[in-house]
Amino acid sequence: MDPRVLARLRQYELIEIEQKKTNHHVDDLPNNAVNKQEKQGQILNDYFFRNRDVYISKHSRFADYPEHSHQFLEMNYMLSGTCNQVVDGQPVHMNQGDLLLIDVGCPHSIKRLGENDILINLLFRDKNISINFLNDMSRTKSVLYEFLINRAAGENNSIKYLLFGKNVDNDINKTMEDIITEYYSKREFSNAIIKSYLSILLAKLVRHYHVSPTSKDPQQQIIIKILKDISEDFKTLNLTKLAKKYGYNKNYLSNFIKKETGDTFSSLIMKQRLINAHTLITSTTMPISDIIDSIGMKNRTDFYKKYRDYYHNNPGSERQ
């Protein structure tokens, strides 16, 4: 990392000087940057993104930071030292090089940082970016992958944060530090370069985040097998065929899938088709009409509507 940028980050900010004297948090946020709600503490809004797509700041040292949440997605990067947080009610410890991805609306608080603890906050402007956006970038994503991601946080819960350790891959750290250097160097075209770096960073995070099924619950093992069938045979699979394979009554199986995944069988099939279409649209030059045929759909209008509903974008716009 650029030593000049690192030296700058180690310097005391005015708020840090005050917090070091008192050991108490000093709130320097303007009123129009915060929406206050009693149960969730401070909720930070889009104030930070005036004339920029990404906002980066150093977290102030020497005092605890109270619980808060955001209307945007946040990354915390431990540039040096360590820190302790409470994220969505769970204790999280970060070492140098660790990266914490926190979803929209997830409450977290940060314990006091010491002299050598440099924590960088990276905020996304687009409120539609969420953990699901990260999942969608995976070229190997399937309904099984999505299910296991959610199960990693516990039964029927959605995961609100992901912690990436430094030992995952050093090029994640390099990309993150390139973003920080570009941001603080304030050179021409820095906003465009940072956005490009960010896409690379997210792709690398997806590449290195894996969830393995560990439950021995027989029902969960069955649903995992069913979801694998869907991911591999989404073009022709139907509920009758699936019920026969597992020896279930068709109606029972339908209810079982809905109970275990929160989605109907037809919704899971459609989701997998859209995921595969998205992969082909973003990674090949295959005509969209051919992609529609390849995923087992016949109605072009229906495909476009469902694709927009799922990805919040038109298929053609993905290639621009």
Coordinates of C-alpha atoms in Angstrom, one line a residue:
M1 CA 0.0 0.0 0.0
D2 CA 1.1 3.6 -0.7
P3 CA 3.1 4.6 2.4
R4 CA 1.9 8.2 2.2
V5 CA -1.7 7.1 2.4
L6 CA -1.0 4.8 5.3
A7 CA 0.9 7.6 7.1
R8 CA -2.1 9.9 6.6
L9 CA -4.5 7.3 8.0
R10 CA -2.4 6.9 11.1
Q11 CA -2.5 10.6 11.8
Y12 CA -5.0 11.8 14.5
E13 CA -8.2 13.4 13.3
L14 CA -9.7 16.1 15.5
I15 CA -12.5 13.8 16.7
E16 CA -9.8 11.2 17.7
I17 CA -7.9 13.8 19.7
E18 CA -11.1 14.5 21.7
Q19 CA -12.1 10.8 22.1
K20 CA -8.6 10.0 23.3
K21 CA -8.9 12.6 26.0
T22 CA -12.3 11.5 27.2
N23 CA -12.7 7.9 26.1
H24 CA -16.2 8.8 25.1
H25 CA -17.7 8.7 21.6
V26 CA -18.1 12.1 19.9
D27 CA -20.9 12.3 17.4
D28 CA -19.9 14.4 14.5
L29 CA -22.6 13.4 12.0
P30 CA -24.8 16.1 10.7
N31 CA -28.5 15.8 11.5
N32 CA -29.5 15.2 7.8
A33 CA -27.2 12.1 7.7
V34 CA -29.2 10.2 10.3
N35 CA -32.7 8.8 10.6
K36 CA -33.3 8.0 14.2
Q37 CA -35.4 5.0 15.3
E38 CA -35.7 3.9 18.9
K39 CA -35.1 0.2 18.5
Q40 CA -32.2 0.3 16.0
G41 CA -30.3 3.4 17.2
Q42 CA -28.9 5.5 14.4
I43 CA -29.8 4.7 10.8
L44 CA -27.4 6.3 8.4
N45 CA -28.8 7.4 5.1
D46 CA -27.6 8.5 1.6
Y47 CA -26.1 11.8 2.9
F48 CA -22.6 10.5 2.3
F49 CA -22.9 9.9 -1.4
R50 CA -23.1 13.4 -2.8
N51 CA -21.3 13.5 -6.1
R52 CA -19.8 10.0 -5.6
D53 CA -20.8 6.3 -5.9
V54 CA -18.6 5.0 -3.1
Y55 CA -17.8 6.7 0.3
I56 CA -14.7 5.6 2.2
S57 CA -13.6 6.8 5.7
K58 CA -11.4 5.8 8.5
H59 CA -13.3 4.7 11.6
S60 CA -12.4 7.0 14.5
R61 CA -10.3 5.5 17.3
F62 CA -10.3 5.7 21.1
A63 CA -14.0 5.3 21.9
D64 CA -16.8 2.8 21.5
Y65 CA -19.1 3.5 18.6
P66 CA -22.8 2.9 19.5
E67 CA -25.2 0.5 17.7
H68 CA -26.4 1.8 14.3
S69 CA -27.5 0.5 10.9
H70 CA -27.4 1.7 7.3
Q71 CA -29.6 2.2 4.3
F72 CA -26.7 1.0 2.2
L73 CA -24.2 -1.9 2.2
E74 CA -21.0 -1.5 4.1
M75 CA -17.6 -3.1 4.1
N76 CA -15.2 -2.9 7.1
Y77 CA -11.6 -3.6 6.3
M78 CA -9.0 -4.1 9.0
L79 CA -6.0 -2.3 7.5
S80 CA -3.9 -2.8 10.7
G81 CA -4.4 -4.0 14.2
T82 CA -7.6 -5.7 15.4
C83 CA -11.2 -4.8 16.5
N84 CA -14.2 -6.3 18.1
Q85 CA -17.8 -5.6 16.9
V86 CA -21.3 -6.8 17.8
V87 CA -23.0 -7.5 14.4
D88 CA -26.7 -8.5 14.3
G89 CA -26.3 -9.4 18.0
Q90 CA -23.3 -11.6 17.5
P91 CA -19.7 -10.9 18.6
V92 CA -17.3 -10.5 15.6
H93 CA -13.5 -10.3 16.0
M94 CA -11.4 -8.9 13.1
N95 CA -7.7 -9.2 12.6
Q96 CA -5.4 -7.3 10.2
G97 CA -6.5 -8.1 6.6
D98 CA -10.0 -9.3 7.5
L99 CA -13.0 -7.9 5.6
L100 CA -16.5 -7.7 7.0
L101 CA -19.4 -7.3 4.6
I102 CA -22.5 -5.9 6.4
D103 CA -26.0 -6.0 4.8
V104 CA -28.5 -3.2 4.5
G105 CA -30.3 -2.7 7.8
C106 CA -28.0 -4.9 9.9
P107 CA -27.3 -3.3 13.3
H108 CA -23.8 -3.3 14.6
S109 CA -21.6 -1.5 17.1
I110 CA -17.8 -1.2 17.3
K111 CA -15.6 -1.4 20.4
R112 CA -12.9 1.1 21.1
L113 CA -10.0 1.0 18.7
G114 CA -6.4 1.5 19.9
E115 CA -3.5 3.5 18.5
N116 CA -2.5 0.9 15.9
D117 CA -6.0 -0.2 14.9
I118 CA -6.9 1.2 11.5
L119 CA -10.4 0.2 10.4
I120 CA -11.6 1.4 7.0
N121 CA -15.3 1.8 6.2
L122 CA -16.4 1.5 2.5
L123 CA -20.0 2.3 1.8
F124 CA -22.0 1.6 -1.4
R125 CA -24.5 4.3 -2.6
D126 CA -27.0 1.9 -4.3
K127 CA -29.5 0.8 -1.7
N128 CA -30.5 -2.1 -3.9
I129 CA -27.1 -3.7 -3.3
S130 CA -27.4 -6.5 -0.7
I131 CA -26.1 -9.9 0.2
N132 CA -28.3 -11.2 -2.6
F133 CA -26.5 -8.9 -5.0
L134 CA -23.2 -10.6 -4.0
N135 CA -24.8 -14.0 -4.5
D136 CA -26.0 -13.1 -7.9
M137 CA -22.5 -12.4 -9.1
S138 CA -21.5 -16.0 -8.6
R139 CA -21.3 -17.8 -11.9
T140 CA -21.8 -21.1 -10.0
K141 CA -24.8 -19.9 -8.0
S142 CA -27.8 -22.1 -7.8
V143 CA -30.9 -22.5 -5.6
L144 CA -28.9 -25.0 -3.6
Y145 CA -26.1 -22.4 -3.0
E146 CA -28.6 -19.8 -2.0
F147 CA -30.3 -22.2 0.4
L148 CA -27.0 -23.1 2.1
I149 CA -26.0 -19.4 2.4
N150 CA -29.2 -18.7 4.3
R151 CA -28.9 -21.9 6.4
A152 CA -25.4 -20.8 7.4
A153 CA -27.0 -18.2 9.6
G154 CA -29.4 -20.7 11.3
E155 CA -32.8 -22.3 10.6
N156 CA -35.0 -20.1 8.4
N157 CA -32.8 -17.0 9.0
S158 CA -31.2 -14.8 6.4
I159 CA -27.5 -14.1 6.8
K160 CA -26.8 -10.4 7.5
Y161 CA -23.1 -10.3 7.3
L162 CA -20.1 -12.2 5.9
L163 CA -16.6 -12.2 7.4
F164 CA -13.7 -12.9 5.0
G165 CA -10.4 -13.8 6.7
K166 CA -7.0 -12.6 5.4
N167 CA -5.9 -16.2 4.7
V168 CA -8.6 -16.6 2.1
D169 CA -6.6 -14.9 -0.7
N170 CA -4.0 -12.1 -0.6
D171 CA -5.3 -10.6 -3.8
I172 CA -8.5 -9.6 -2.0
N173 CA -6.4 -7.6 0.4
K174 CA -4.5 -6.1 -2.5
T175 CA -7.6 -5.0 -4.4
M176 CA -9.1 -3.5 -1.2
E177 CA -5.9 -1.5 -0.5
D178 CA -5.8 -0.4 -4.2
I179 CA -9.3 1.1 -3.6
I180 CA -8.2 2.9 -0.5
T181 CA -5.1 4.3 -2.1
E182 CA -7.1 5.5 -5.2
Y183 CA -9.7 7.1 -2.9
Y184 CA -7.3 9.1 -0.8
S185 CA -4.9 10.0 -3.7
K186 CA -7.8 12.0 -5.3
R187 CA -6.5 11.7 -8.9
E188 CA -8.4 12.1 -12.1
F189 CA -11.1 9.5 -12.9
S190 CA -10.8 8.1 -9.4
N191 CA -14.6 7.5 -9.0
A192 CA -14.7 5.4 -12.2
I193 CA -11.6 3.5 -11.2
I194 CA -12.9 2.7 -7.7
K195 CA -16.2 1.4 -9.2
S196 CA -14.2 -0.9 -11.4
Y197 CA -12.1 -2.1 -8.6
L198 CA -15.2 -2.7 -6.5
S199 CA -16.7 -5.0 -9.2
I200 CA -13.4 -7.0 -9.1
L201 CA -13.4 -7.1 -5.3
L202 CA -17.0 -8.4 -5.2
A203 CA -16.2 -11.1 -7.8
K204 CA -13.2 -12.2 -5.7
L205 CA -15.2 -12.4 -2.6
V206 CA -17.8 -14.6 -4.3
R207 CA -15.1 -16.8 -5.6
H208 CA -13.7 -17.4 -2.1
Y209 CA -16.9 -17.7 0.0
H210 CA -18.1 -21.3 0.3
V211 CA -20.7 -22.8 2.5
S212 CA -20.8 -26.6 3.1
P213 CA -23.8 -28.5 4.3
T214 CA -23.1 -29.9 7.8
S215 CA -26.5 -30.7 9.2
K216 CA -27.3 -34.3 9.8
D217 CA -31.1 -33.6 10.0
P218 CA -32.7 -36.1 7.6
Q219 CA -35.2 -33.6 6.3
Q220 CA -32.5 -31.0 5.5
Q221 CA -30.5 -33.7 3.7
I222 CA -33.5 -34.5 1.6
I223 CA -34.2 -30.9 0.7
I224 CA -30.5 -30.4 -0.2
K225 CA -30.8 -33.4 -2.6
I226 CA -34.0 -31.9 -4.1
L227 CA -32.4 -28.5 -4.6
K228 CA -29.4 -30.2 -6.3
D229 CA -31.9 -31.9 -8.6
I230 CA -33.4 -28.5 -9.4
S231 CA -30.1 -26.9 -10.1
E232 CA -29.0 -29.7 -12.5
D233 CA -32.4 -30.5 -14.2
F234 CA -34.3 -27.2 -14.1
K235 CA -35.1 -27.3 -17.8
T236 CA -37.3 -30.5 -17.7
L237 CA -37.9 -31.3 -14.0
N238 CA -41.5 -31.4 -12.7
L239 CA -43.1 -32.1 -9.4
T240 CA -44.5 -35.5 -10.5
K241 CA -41.1 -36.7 -11.6
L242 CA -39.5 -35.5 -8.3
A243 CA -42.2 -37.1 -6.1
K244 CA -41.7 -40.4 -7.9
K245 CA -37.9 -40.3 -7.4
Y246 CA -38.2 -39.8 -3.6
G247 CA -41.3 -41.9 -3.0
Y248 CA -43.5 -39.0 -1.8
N249 CA -47.0 -38.0 -2.5
K250 CA -47.0 -35.0 -4.9
N251 CA -49.0 -32.7 -2.6
Y252 CA -46.9 -33.7 0.4
L253 CA -43.7 -33.0 -1.5
S254 CA -45.0 -29.6 -2.6
N255 CA -45.8 -28.6 1.0
F256 CA -42.5 -30.0 2.2
I257 CA -40.5 -27.9 -0.2
K258 CA -42.4 -24.8 0.6
K259 CA -41.9 -25.3 4.4
E260 CA -38.2 -26.0 4.1
T261 CA -37.2 -23.3 1.6
G262 CA -39.9 -20.7 1.8
D263 CA -40.4 -21.0 -1.9
T264 CA -42.8 -23.1 -4.0
F265 CA -41.4 -25.7 -6.4
S266 CA -42.3 -23.7 -9.4
S267 CA -40.6 -20.6 -7.9
L268 CA -37.4 -22.5 -7.3
I269 CA -37.4 -23.8 -10.9
M270 CA -38.0 -20.3 -12.3
K271 CA -35.3 -18.8 -10.0
Q272 CA -32.8 -21.4 -11.3
R273 CA -33.7 -20.7 -14.9
L274 CA -33.2 -17.0 -14.3
I275 CA -29.9 -17.6 -12.6
N276 CA -28.6 -19.6 -15.6
A277 CA -30.0 -17.0 -18.0
H278 CA -28.1 -14.3 -16.1
T279 CA -24.9 -16.3 -16.3
L280 CA -25.2 -16.7 -20.0
I281 CA -26.2 -13.1 -20.6
T282 CA -23.3 -11.7 -18.6
S283 CA -20.6 -14.1 -19.7
T284 CA -21.4 -14.9 -23.4
T285 CA -22.5 -13.3 -26.6
M286 CA -25.3 -15.9 -27.1
P287 CA -28.5 -14.2 -28.5
I288 CA -31.1 -13.7 -25.7
S289 CA -33.7 -15.6 -27.8
D290 CA -31.4 -18.7 -27.7
I291 CA -30.8 -18.2 -24.0
I292 CA -34.5 -18.3 -23.4
D293 CA -34.8 -21.6 -25.3
S294 CA -31.8 -23.0 -23.4
I295 CA -33.4 -22.5 -20.0
G296 CA -36.6 -24.2 -21.0
M297 CA -38.8 -21.1 -21.4
K298 CA -41.0 -20.4 -24.4
N299 CA -42.7 -17.2 -23.7
R300 CA -40.3 -14.3 -24.4
T301 CA -42.6 -11.7 -22.7
D302 CA -42.9 -13.8 -19.6
F303 CA -39.1 -14.2 -19.4
Y304 CA -38.4 -10.5 -19.7
K305 CA -41.0 -9.7 -17.0
K306 CA -39.6 -12.3 -14.6
Y307 CA -36.0 -11.3 -15.3
R308 CA -36.7 -7.7 -14.5
D309 CA -38.6 -8.7 -11.3
Y310 CA -35.6 -10.8 -10.1
Y311 CA -32.6 -8.8 -11.2
H312 CA -34.2 -5.3 -11.3
N313 CA -32.7 -4.8 -14.8
N314 CA -33.4 -5.6 -18.4
P315 CA -31.5 -8.5 -19.9
G316 CA -30.1 -6.3 -22.7
S317 CA -28.9 -3.7 -20.2
E318 CA -26.7 -6.3 -18.6
R319 CA -24.5 -6.3 -21.7
Q320 CA -24.0 -2.6 -22.0

